[in-house]
mmCIF file of C-alpha atoms and ligand atoms in Angstrom:
data_model
loop_
_atom_site.group_PDB
_atom_site.id
_atom_site.type_symbol
_atom_site.label_atom_id
_atom_site.label_comp_id
_atom_site.label_asym_id
_atom_site.label_seq_id
_atom_site.Cartn_x
_atom_site.Cartn_y
_atom_site.Cartn_z
ATOM 1 C CA MET A 1 94.741 88.189 135.099
ATOM 2 C CA LEU A 2 94.324 88.426 131.342
ATOM 3 C CA THR A 3 97.402 90.146 129.888
ATOM 4 C CA ILE A 4 97.768 91.609 126.439
ATOM 5 C CA HIS A 5 101.391 91.794 125.161
ATOM 6 C CA GLY A 6 102.182 94.321 122.419
ATOM 7 C CA VAL A 7 102.510 98.046 121.958
ATOM 8 C CA GLY A 8 99.430 100.015 121.000
ATOM 9 C CA ARG A 9 101.025 100.753 117.632
ATOM 10 C CA SER A 10 100.724 97.035 116.739
ATOM 11 C CA ARG A 11 97.749 94.759 116.189
ATOM 12 C CA ALA A 12 97.536 94.640 120.005
ATOM 13 C CA PHE A 13 95.434 97.774 119.481
ATOM 14 C CA ARG A 14 92.519 95.553 118.384
ATOM 15 C CA CYS A 15 92.778 93.457 121.537
ATOM 16 C CA ILE A 16 93.052 96.400 123.885
ATOM 17 C CA TRP A 17 89.980 97.864 122.230
ATOM 18 C CA THR A 18 88.087 94.615 122.627
ATOM 19 C CA ALA A 19 89.131 94.259 126.302
ATOM 20 C CA GLU A 20 87.811 97.823 126.885
ATOM 21 C CA GLU A 21 84.544 96.908 125.195
ATOM 22 C CA ALA A 22 84.345 93.741 127.339
ATOM 23 C CA GLY A 23 84.869 95.768 130.529
ATOM 24 C CA ILE A 24 87.047 93.023 132.010
ATOM 25 C CA PRO A 25 90.137 93.588 134.151
ATOM 26 C CA TYR A 26 93.311 93.171 132.095
ATOM 27 C CA GLU A 27 96.956 94.145 132.072
ATOM 28 C CA HIS A 28 98.822 95.629 129.145
ATOM 29 C CA VAL A 29 102.524 94.828 128.602
ATOM 30 C CA PRO A 30 103.847 97.074 125.813
ATOM 31 C CA THR A 31 106.220 94.556 124.213
ATOM 32 C CA ARG A 32 107.827 96.031 121.060
ATOM 33 C CA VAL A 33 108.342 94.564 117.597
ATOM 34 C CA GLY A 34 111.879 93.282 117.082
ATOM 35 C CA PRO A 35 114.214 91.921 119.783
ATOM 36 C CA GLU A 36 111.587 92.129 122.518
ATOM 37 C CA ALA A 37 109.077 90.136 120.507
ATOM 38 C CA LYS A 38 111.830 87.586 119.560
ATOM 39 C CA ALA A 39 112.976 87.123 123.162
ATOM 40 C CA PRO A 40 112.335 83.705 124.850
ATOM 41 C CA ALA A 41 109.787 85.224 127.241
ATOM 42 C CA HIS A 42 107.620 86.462 124.393
ATOM 43 C CA LEU A 43 108.265 83.425 122.160
ATOM 44 C CA ALA A 44 106.735 81.333 124.944
ATOM 45 C CA ILE A 45 103.528 83.214 124.388
ATOM 46 C CA ASN A 46 103.688 83.797 120.626
ATOM 47 C CA PRO A 47 106.244 81.443 118.983
ATOM 48 C CA ASN A 48 105.899 83.493 115.794
ATOM 49 C CA GLY A 49 107.844 86.311 117.484
ATOM 50 C CA LYS A 50 105.041 88.704 116.565
ATOM 51 C CA LEU A 51 102.535 90.948 118.336
ATOM 52 C CA PRO A 52 100.152 90.617 119.999
ATOM 53 C CA GLY A 53 100.267 87.743 122.408
ATOM 54 C CA MET A 54 97.889 87.086 125.251
ATOM 55 C CA THR A 55 98.097 85.149 128.511
ATOM 56 C CA ASP A 56 95.081 84.201 130.675
ATOM 57 C CA GLY A 57 95.876 81.725 133.407
ATOM 58 C CA ALA A 58 97.326 78.676 131.718
ATOM 59 C CA LEU A 59 96.239 79.831 128.290
ATOM 60 C CA ASN A 60 98.684 81.436 125.890
ATOM 61 C CA LEU A 61 97.201 82.747 122.650
ATOM 62 C CA PHE A 62 98.399 84.429 119.442
ATOM 63 C CA GLU A 63 96.499 85.834 116.438
ATOM 64 C CA SER A 64 94.806 89.075 117.283
ATOM 65 C CA LEU A 65 91.343 88.114 116.042
ATOM 66 C CA ALA A 66 91.345 84.825 118.008
ATOM 67 C CA ILE A 67 92.445 86.740 121.123
ATOM 68 C CA ASN A 68 89.476 89.000 120.580
ATOM 69 C CA LEU A 69 87.097 86.055 120.407
ATOM 70 C CA HIS A 70 88.507 84.757 123.695
ATOM 71 C CA ILE A 71 88.173 88.184 125.350
ATOM 72 C CA ALA A 72 84.593 88.632 124.096
ATOM 73 C CA GLY A 73 83.724 85.126 125.251
ATOM 74 C CA LYS A 74 84.668 86.115 128.801
ATOM 75 C CA ALA A 75 82.223 89.050 128.587
ATOM 76 C CA GLY A 76 79.455 86.999 126.912
ATOM 77 C CA ALA A 77 76.451 88.478 125.068
ATOM 78 C CA PRO A 78 75.981 90.849 123.449
ATOM 79 C CA LEU A 79 79.717 91.315 122.678
ATOM 80 C CA MET A 80 79.978 87.535 122.006
ATOM 81 C CA PRO A 81 76.669 86.202 120.793
ATOM 82 C CA GLU A 82 75.404 83.030 122.466
ATOM 83 C CA ALA A 83 75.783 79.687 120.609
ATOM 84 C CA GLY A 84 73.564 79.686 117.591
ATOM 85 C CA ASP A 85 73.210 81.589 114.297
ATOM 86 C CA ASP A 86 74.843 84.803 115.421
ATOM 87 C CA ALA A 87 77.811 82.899 116.921
ATOM 88 C CA ALA A 88 78.275 81.245 113.493
ATOM 89 C CA ARG A 89 78.002 84.676 111.799
ATOM 90 C CA THR A 90 80.638 86.045 114.203
ATOM 91 C CA LEU A 91 83.050 83.354 113.090
ATOM 92 C CA GLN A 92 82.138 83.926 109.446
ATOM 93 C CA TRP A 93 82.887 87.664 109.603
ATOM 94 C CA THR A 94 86.062 87.092 111.626
ATOM 95 C CA LEU A 95 87.452 84.656 109.039
ATOM 96 C CA TRP A 96 86.328 87.014 106.247
ATOM 97 C CA THR A 97 88.220 89.774 108.016
ATOM 98 C CA ALA A 98 91.387 87.692 108.131
ATOM 99 C CA THR A 99 91.259 86.243 104.656
ATOM 100 C CA GLU A 100 89.337 88.689 102.477
ATOM 101 C CA ALA A 101 89.904 92.093 104.114
ATOM 102 C CA GLU A 102 93.203 92.239 105.941
ATOM 103 C CA PRO A 103 95.658 91.174 103.191
ATOM 104 C CA HIS A 104 94.307 93.795 100.829
ATOM 105 C CA ALA A 105 94.027 96.521 103.514
ATOM 106 C CA MET A 106 97.642 95.996 104.464
ATOM 107 C CA ALA A 107 98.847 95.838 100.875
ATOM 108 C CA TRP A 108 97.062 99.143 100.138
ATOM 109 C CA ARG A 109 98.419 100.781 103.328
ATOM 110 C CA ASN A 110 101.936 99.610 102.637
ATOM 111 C CA HIS A 111 102.113 100.523 98.944
ATOM 112 C CA ALA A 112 100.040 103.686 99.046
ATOM 113 C CA VAL A 113 101.181 105.175 102.371
ATOM 114 C CA SER A 114 103.677 103.408 104.648
ATOM 115 C CA LEU A 115 106.673 102.110 102.708
ATOM 116 C CA PRO A 116 109.466 104.455 101.784
ATOM 117 C CA ALA A 117 108.524 106.029 98.412
ATOM 118 C CA ALA A 118 111.184 104.025 96.539
ATOM 119 C CA GLU A 119 109.751 100.727 97.767
ATOM 120 C CA ARG A 120 106.167 101.457 96.938
ATOM 121 C CA ASP A 121 104.631 99.684 93.884
ATOM 122 C CA PRO A 122 101.710 101.673 92.535
ATOM 123 C CA ALA A 123 100.426 98.522 90.728
ATOM 124 C CA VAL A 124 100.202 96.649 94.029
ATOM 125 C CA ALA A 125 98.354 99.595 95.600
ATOM 126 C CA GLU A 126 95.878 99.722 92.672
ATOM 127 C CA ALA A 127 95.252 95.961 92.769
ATOM 128 C CA ALA A 128 94.663 96.130 96.498
ATOM 129 C CA LYS A 129 92.242 99.052 96.039
ATOM 130 C CA ALA A 130 90.291 97.078 93.415
ATOM 131 C CA ALA A 131 90.134 94.035 95.674
ATOM 132 C CA LEU A 132 88.987 96.220 98.583
ATOM 133 C CA HIS A 133 86.266 97.788 96.466
ATOM 134 C CA GLN A 134 84.783 94.315 95.802
ATOM 135 C CA ARG A 135 84.888 93.419 99.550
ATOM 136 C CA LEU A 136 83.563 96.833 100.648
ATOM 137 C CA GLY A 137 80.634 96.326 98.296
ATOM 138 C CA VAL A 138 79.750 93.126 100.172
ATOM 139 C CA LEU A 139 80.014 95.027 103.466
ATOM 140 C CA GLU A 140 77.969 97.979 102.176
ATOM 141 C CA ALA A 141 75.094 95.542 101.312
ATOM 142 C CA GLN A 142 75.379 93.845 104.714
ATOM 143 C CA LEU A 143 74.953 97.206 106.502
ATOM 144 C CA ALA A 144 71.856 98.185 104.384
ATOM 145 C CA ASP A 145 69.359 97.419 107.159
ATOM 146 C CA ARG A 146 71.369 97.416 110.392
ATOM 147 C CA PRO A 147 73.634 99.670 112.427
ATOM 148 C CA TRP A 148 76.154 96.923 113.225
ATOM 149 C CA LEU A 149 77.441 93.871 111.326
ATOM 150 C CA LEU A 150 75.122 91.340 112.921
ATOM 151 C CA GLY A 151 72.144 93.604 113.574
ATOM 152 C CA ARG A 152 71.081 95.783 116.474
ATOM 153 C CA ASP A 153 73.986 94.908 118.833
ATOM 154 C CA PHE A 154 77.657 95.849 118.567
ATOM 155 C CA THR A 155 79.623 92.587 118.736
ATOM 156 C CA VAL A 156 83.196 91.321 118.527
ATOM 157 C CA ALA A 157 82.543 90.875 114.776
ATOM 158 C CA ASP A 158 82.441 94.670 114.559
ATOM 159 C CA CYS A 159 85.647 94.938 116.654
ATOM 160 C CA ASN A 160 87.472 92.449 114.494
ATOM 161 C CA LEU A 161 86.521 93.958 111.135
ATOM 162 C CA ALA A 162 86.734 97.627 112.147
ATOM 163 C CA GLY A 163 90.001 96.916 113.950
ATOM 164 C CA VAL A 164 91.445 95.694 110.650
ATOM 165 C CA LEU A 165 89.798 98.421 108.459
ATOM 166 C CA TYR A 166 91.242 101.034 110.872
ATOM 167 C CA VAL A 167 94.273 101.286 108.574
ATOM 168 C CA LEU A 168 91.986 102.418 105.753
ATOM 169 C CA TRP A 169 90.075 104.860 107.926
ATOM 170 C CA PHE A 170 93.225 106.349 109.508
ATOM 171 C CA ASN A 171 94.980 106.740 106.175
ATOM 172 C CA ARG A 172 91.928 108.271 104.463
ATOM 173 C CA PHE A 173 91.151 105.521 101.993
ATOM 174 C CA ASP A 174 88.356 106.933 99.797
ATOM 175 C CA LEU A 175 85.091 105.397 101.081
ATOM 176 C CA GLY A 176 82.937 107.786 99.041
ATOM 177 C CA ALA A 177 81.323 104.864 97.136
ATOM 178 C CA PHE A 178 80.530 103.110 100.419
ATOM 179 C CA PRO A 179 78.606 105.558 102.635
ATOM 180 C CA ARG A 180 77.226 102.919 104.993
ATOM 181 C CA VAL A 181 80.705 101.420 105.529
ATOM 182 C CA ALA A 182 82.085 104.931 106.186
ATOM 183 C CA ALA A 183 79.363 105.696 108.791
ATOM 184 C CA TRP A 184 79.720 102.288 110.444
ATOM 185 C CA LEU A 185 83.537 102.557 110.601
ATOM 186 C CA GLU A 186 83.291 106.069 112.083
ATOM 187 C CA ALA A 187 80.750 104.818 114.660
ATOM 188 C CA CYS A 188 82.965 101.835 115.623
ATOM 189 C CA LEU A 189 86.233 103.774 115.879
ATOM 190 C CA THR A 190 84.786 106.611 117.926
ATOM 191 C CA ARG A 191 83.254 104.452 120.637
ATOM 192 C CA PRO A 192 84.725 105.272 124.041
ATOM 193 C CA ALA A 193 86.551 101.912 124.222
ATOM 194 C CA ALA A 194 88.062 102.427 120.763
ATOM 195 C CA LEU A 195 89.162 106.004 121.634
ATOM 196 C CA LYS A 196 90.944 104.620 124.733
ATOM 197 C CA ALA A 197 92.873 102.103 122.607
ATOM 198 C CA ARG A 198 93.512 104.589 119.830
ATOM 199 C CA ARG A 199 95.166 106.961 122.298
ATOM 200 C CA LEU A 200 97.920 104.335 122.758
ATOM 201 C CA ARG A 201 98.856 104.578 119.081
ATOM 202 C CA GLU A 202 97.838 108.047 117.943
ATOM 203 C CA ASP A 203 99.114 110.229 120.799
HETATM 204 N N1 LIG B 301 98.009 87.552 111.945
HETATM 205 C C1 LIG B 301 98.786 88.103 113.101
HETATM 206 C C2 LIG B 301 99.765 89.112 112.579
HETATM 207 C C3 LIG B 301 100.751 89.470 113.654
HETATM 208 C C4 LIG B 301 101.767 90.532 113.124
HETATM 209 O O1 LIG B 301 102.258 90.457 111.958
HETATM 210 N N2 LIG B 301 102.112 91.499 113.993
HETATM 211 C C5 LIG B 301 103.091 92.467 113.592
HETATM 212 C C6 LIG B 301 102.886 93.735 114.430
HETATM 213 S S1 LIG B 301 101.353 94.510 114.094
HETATM 214 C C7 LIG B 301 104.468 91.977 113.971
HETATM 215 O O2 LIG B 301 104.665 91.503 115.049
HETATM 216 N N3 LIG B 301 105.469 92.173 113.060
HETATM 217 C C8 LIG B 301 106.792 91.839 113.301
HETATM 218 C C9 LIG B 301 107.307 90.745 112.434
HETATM 219 O O3 LIG B 301 106.647 90.408 111.457
HETATM 220 O O4 LIG B 301 108.431 90.250 112.734
HETATM 221 C C10 LIG B 301 97.795 88.688 114.122
HETATM 222 O O5 LIG B 301 96.717 89.165 113.684
HETATM 223 O O6 LIG B 301 98.070 88.649 115.311
#
């Protein structure tokens, strides 16, 4: 049985959402950040001592977006496009998510919203916002002629990017200059599978 380790208030949220989209049987073990994630049982799955981790038979995986690619691969198309151009685009957007979007989204969330006020650095928040505006412009153009990132089908590329941009959406980052991104993000995060995963972190 595929098992996702990590509380819903961690990046495990993305993997639970993807498993729900995939419609595959899975178990959820709500391992918490801190001592539980640093315990030998969890380190055997994710040696970084972080969340999430995933087990599936003999396979142990870490990195939430890689876990999502594995889960989507079990479901097949359309969630995971078949080998070819759209499979390459799925990898492209997943790596873009990890390298171009997530560092700035987290920096903005931390320094505009999450850190205790005394630890926030407005300059870091402003720089992250500027970097996000450049990336969101790229995304706005991509969405000019399509409802989902790759075209007419919702895929794991949407799950990965919207799962990361969730922190902007939830914390009301101003998307006024990016109406297509705003509509796409709303559509992604209100899908029934996303709502189910969101309940684990928002309730
Ligand atoms: N790139 C990793 C990041 C994992 C990560 O930083 N997870 C957080 C929870 S959302 C964590 O475990 N933090 C605890 C720590 O850094 O010790 C992924 O996407 O899985």
